[in-house]
Short mmCIF file of C-alpha atoms and ligand atoms in Angstrom, two decimals:
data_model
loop_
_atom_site.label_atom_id
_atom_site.label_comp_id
_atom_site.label_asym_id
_atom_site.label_seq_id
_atom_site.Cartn_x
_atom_site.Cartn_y
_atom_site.Cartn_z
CA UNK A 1 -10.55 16.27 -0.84
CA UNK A 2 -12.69 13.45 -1.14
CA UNK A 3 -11.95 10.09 0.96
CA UNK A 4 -10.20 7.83 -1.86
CA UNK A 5 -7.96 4.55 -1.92
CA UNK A 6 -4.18 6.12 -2.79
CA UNK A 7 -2.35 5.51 -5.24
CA UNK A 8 0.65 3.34 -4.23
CA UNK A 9 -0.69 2.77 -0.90
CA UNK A 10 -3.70 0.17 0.61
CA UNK A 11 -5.20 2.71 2.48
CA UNK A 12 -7.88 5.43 2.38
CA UNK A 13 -6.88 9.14 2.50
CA UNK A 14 -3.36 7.99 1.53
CA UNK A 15 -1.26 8.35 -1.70
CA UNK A 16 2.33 8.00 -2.99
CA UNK A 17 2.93 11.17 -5.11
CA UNK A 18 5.97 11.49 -7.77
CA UNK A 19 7.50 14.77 -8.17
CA UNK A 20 8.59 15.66 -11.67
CA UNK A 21 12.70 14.73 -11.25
CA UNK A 22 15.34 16.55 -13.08
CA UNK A 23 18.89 14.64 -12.87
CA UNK A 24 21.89 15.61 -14.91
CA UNK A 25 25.45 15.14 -14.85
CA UNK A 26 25.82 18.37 -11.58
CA UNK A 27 23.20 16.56 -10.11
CA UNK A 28 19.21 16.16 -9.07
CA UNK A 29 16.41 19.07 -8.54
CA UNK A 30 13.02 18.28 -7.58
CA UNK A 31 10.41 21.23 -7.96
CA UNK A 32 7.54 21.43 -5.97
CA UNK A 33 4.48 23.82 -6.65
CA UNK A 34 2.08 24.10 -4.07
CA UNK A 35 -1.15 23.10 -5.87
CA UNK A 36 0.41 21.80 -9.09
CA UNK A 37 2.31 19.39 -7.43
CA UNK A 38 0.84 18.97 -4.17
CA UNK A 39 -3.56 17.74 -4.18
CA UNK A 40 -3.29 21.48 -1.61
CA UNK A 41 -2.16 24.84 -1.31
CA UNK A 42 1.13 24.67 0.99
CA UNK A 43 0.87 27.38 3.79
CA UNK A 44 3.51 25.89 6.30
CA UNK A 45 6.60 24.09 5.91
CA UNK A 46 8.72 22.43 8.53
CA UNK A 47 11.30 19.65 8.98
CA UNK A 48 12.61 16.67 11.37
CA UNK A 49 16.18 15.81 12.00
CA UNK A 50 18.29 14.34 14.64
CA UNK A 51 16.24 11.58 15.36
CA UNK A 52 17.82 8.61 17.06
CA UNK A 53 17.21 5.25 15.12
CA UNK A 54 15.49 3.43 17.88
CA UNK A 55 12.81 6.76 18.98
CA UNK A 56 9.72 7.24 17.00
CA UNK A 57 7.55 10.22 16.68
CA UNK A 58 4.12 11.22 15.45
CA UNK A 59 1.69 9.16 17.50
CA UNK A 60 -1.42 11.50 16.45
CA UNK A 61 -3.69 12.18 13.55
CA UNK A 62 -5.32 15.51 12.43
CA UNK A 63 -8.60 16.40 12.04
CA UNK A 64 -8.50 18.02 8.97
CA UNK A 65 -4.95 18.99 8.33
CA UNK A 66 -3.37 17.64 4.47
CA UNK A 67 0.26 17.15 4.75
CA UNK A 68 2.51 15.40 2.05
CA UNK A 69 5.97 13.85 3.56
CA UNK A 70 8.66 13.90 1.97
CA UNK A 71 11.94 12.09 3.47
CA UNK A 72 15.14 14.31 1.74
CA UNK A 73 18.04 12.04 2.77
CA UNK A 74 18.41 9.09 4.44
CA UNK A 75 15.43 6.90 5.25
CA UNK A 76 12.42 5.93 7.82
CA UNK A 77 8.81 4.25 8.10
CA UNK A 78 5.87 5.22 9.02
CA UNK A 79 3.04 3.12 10.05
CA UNK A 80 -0.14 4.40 8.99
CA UNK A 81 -3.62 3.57 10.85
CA UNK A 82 -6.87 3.57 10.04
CA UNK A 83 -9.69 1.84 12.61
CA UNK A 84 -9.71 -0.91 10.05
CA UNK A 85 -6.76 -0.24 8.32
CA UNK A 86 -2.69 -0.18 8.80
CA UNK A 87 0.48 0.15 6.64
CA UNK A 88 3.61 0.69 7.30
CA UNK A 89 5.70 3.12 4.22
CA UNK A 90 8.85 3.43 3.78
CA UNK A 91 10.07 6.52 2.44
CA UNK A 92 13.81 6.85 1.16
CA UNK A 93 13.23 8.56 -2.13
CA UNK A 94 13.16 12.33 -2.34
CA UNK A 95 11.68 13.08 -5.67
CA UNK A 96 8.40 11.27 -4.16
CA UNK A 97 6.43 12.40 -1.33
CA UNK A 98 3.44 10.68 0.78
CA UNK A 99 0.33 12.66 1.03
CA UNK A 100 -1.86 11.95 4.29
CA UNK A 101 -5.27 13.67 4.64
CA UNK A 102 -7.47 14.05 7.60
CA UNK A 103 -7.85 11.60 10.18
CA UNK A 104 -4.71 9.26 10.03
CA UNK A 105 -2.66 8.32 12.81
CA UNK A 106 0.94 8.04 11.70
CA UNK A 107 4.07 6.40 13.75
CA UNK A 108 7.25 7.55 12.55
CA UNK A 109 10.32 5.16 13.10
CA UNK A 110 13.29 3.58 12.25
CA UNK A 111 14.84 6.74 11.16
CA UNK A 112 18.32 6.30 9.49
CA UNK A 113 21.74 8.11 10.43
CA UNK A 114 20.79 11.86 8.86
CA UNK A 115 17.23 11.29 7.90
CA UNK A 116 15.62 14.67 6.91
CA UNK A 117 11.71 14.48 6.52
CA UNK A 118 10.76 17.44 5.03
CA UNK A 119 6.81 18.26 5.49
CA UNK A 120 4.34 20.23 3.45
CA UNK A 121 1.47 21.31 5.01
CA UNK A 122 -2.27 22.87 4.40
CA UNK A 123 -2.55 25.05 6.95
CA UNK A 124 -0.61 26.94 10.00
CA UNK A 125 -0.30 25.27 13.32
CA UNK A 126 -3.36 24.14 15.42
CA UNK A 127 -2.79 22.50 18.63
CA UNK A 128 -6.62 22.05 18.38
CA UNK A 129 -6.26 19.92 14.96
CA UNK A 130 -4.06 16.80 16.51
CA UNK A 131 -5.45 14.09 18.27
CA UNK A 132 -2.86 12.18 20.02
CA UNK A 133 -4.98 10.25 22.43
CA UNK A 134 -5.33 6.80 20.10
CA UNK A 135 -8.47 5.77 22.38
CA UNK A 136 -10.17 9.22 21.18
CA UNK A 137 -8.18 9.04 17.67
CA UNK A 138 -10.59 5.66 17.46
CA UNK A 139 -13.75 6.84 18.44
CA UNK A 140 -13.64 10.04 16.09
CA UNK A 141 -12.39 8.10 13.17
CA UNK A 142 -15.02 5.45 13.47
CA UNK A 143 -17.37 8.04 12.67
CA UNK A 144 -15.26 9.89 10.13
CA UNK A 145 -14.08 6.66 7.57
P1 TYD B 201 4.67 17.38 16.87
O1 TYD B 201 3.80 17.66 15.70
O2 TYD B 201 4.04 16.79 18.10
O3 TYD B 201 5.88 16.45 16.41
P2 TYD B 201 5.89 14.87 16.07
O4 TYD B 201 4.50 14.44 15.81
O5 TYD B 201 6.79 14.75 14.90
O6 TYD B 201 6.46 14.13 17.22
O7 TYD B 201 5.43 18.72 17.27
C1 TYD B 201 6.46 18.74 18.23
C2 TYD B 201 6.46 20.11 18.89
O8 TYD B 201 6.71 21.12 17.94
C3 TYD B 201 5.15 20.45 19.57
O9 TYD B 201 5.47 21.06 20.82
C4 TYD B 201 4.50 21.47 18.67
C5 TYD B 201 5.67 22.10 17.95
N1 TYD B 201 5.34 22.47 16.57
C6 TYD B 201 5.16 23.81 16.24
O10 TYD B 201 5.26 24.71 17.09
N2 TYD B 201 4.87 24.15 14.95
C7 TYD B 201 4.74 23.21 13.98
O11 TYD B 201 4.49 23.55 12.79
C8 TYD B 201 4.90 21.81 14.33
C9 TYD B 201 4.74 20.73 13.30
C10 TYD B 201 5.20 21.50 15.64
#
């Protein structure tokens, strides 16, 4: 995927993405195709729970990992960086996801009483992918962005 500004967000390699929602009198139902509905093909799916309101989580980027976020109930930021760049989200809707590509470090915070953030992800788990050193997060992106 090509390095673009997102859609909905300031930064590079960021986007907002809206997930066709179907709501009825018995409810909501958001369907999610990997490929149609994600800009990837989904090979690993995992989730975060529990969290105390005043921890955060996350403090890395990914080399070339794609991920979309998407929070499923309950609410909590995340602060986005770039070497010249930083946003912070806030996700509380869960017919709309955040996609991140390569090379952004995220912060993941003020997470509300039951926040789920549910995660897509482009490929299986790589210890080798993160960076969570933000001195050596720098230096790589500076020569990535
Ligand atoms: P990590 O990605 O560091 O969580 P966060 O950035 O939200 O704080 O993962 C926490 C631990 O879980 C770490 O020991 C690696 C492990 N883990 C897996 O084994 N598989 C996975 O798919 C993920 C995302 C994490």
């Amino acid at each position: 995927m090509p390095l673009k500004k997102g859609k909905g967000t300031k930064m590079y390699n960021t986007a907002r993405v809206k997930f066709k929602h179907f709501n009825d009198q018995y409810g909501h139902l958001v369907p999610i195709e990997s490929c149609v509905d994600t800009p990837f093909t989904v090979k690993r799916v995992y989730y975060i729970f529990g969290v105390e309101p005043t921890m955060s989580r996350g403090h890395h980027a990914h080399r070339r990992l794609h991920q979309v976020l998407i929070c499923l109930n309950g609410s909590l930021k995340i602060k986005l960086k770039t070497p010249d760049e930083e946003e912070i989200v806030e996700l509380k809707n869960p017919a709309e996801g955040l996609y991140l590509g390569p090379m952004i470090w995220r912060e993941m915070f003020d997470f509300s009483e039951g926040a789920i953030l549910l995660v897509l992800a482009s490929d299986s788990f790589n210890e080798d992918d993160y960076i969570r050193n933000y001195d050596f997060y720098l230096q790589e992106a500076k020569r990535f962005f």
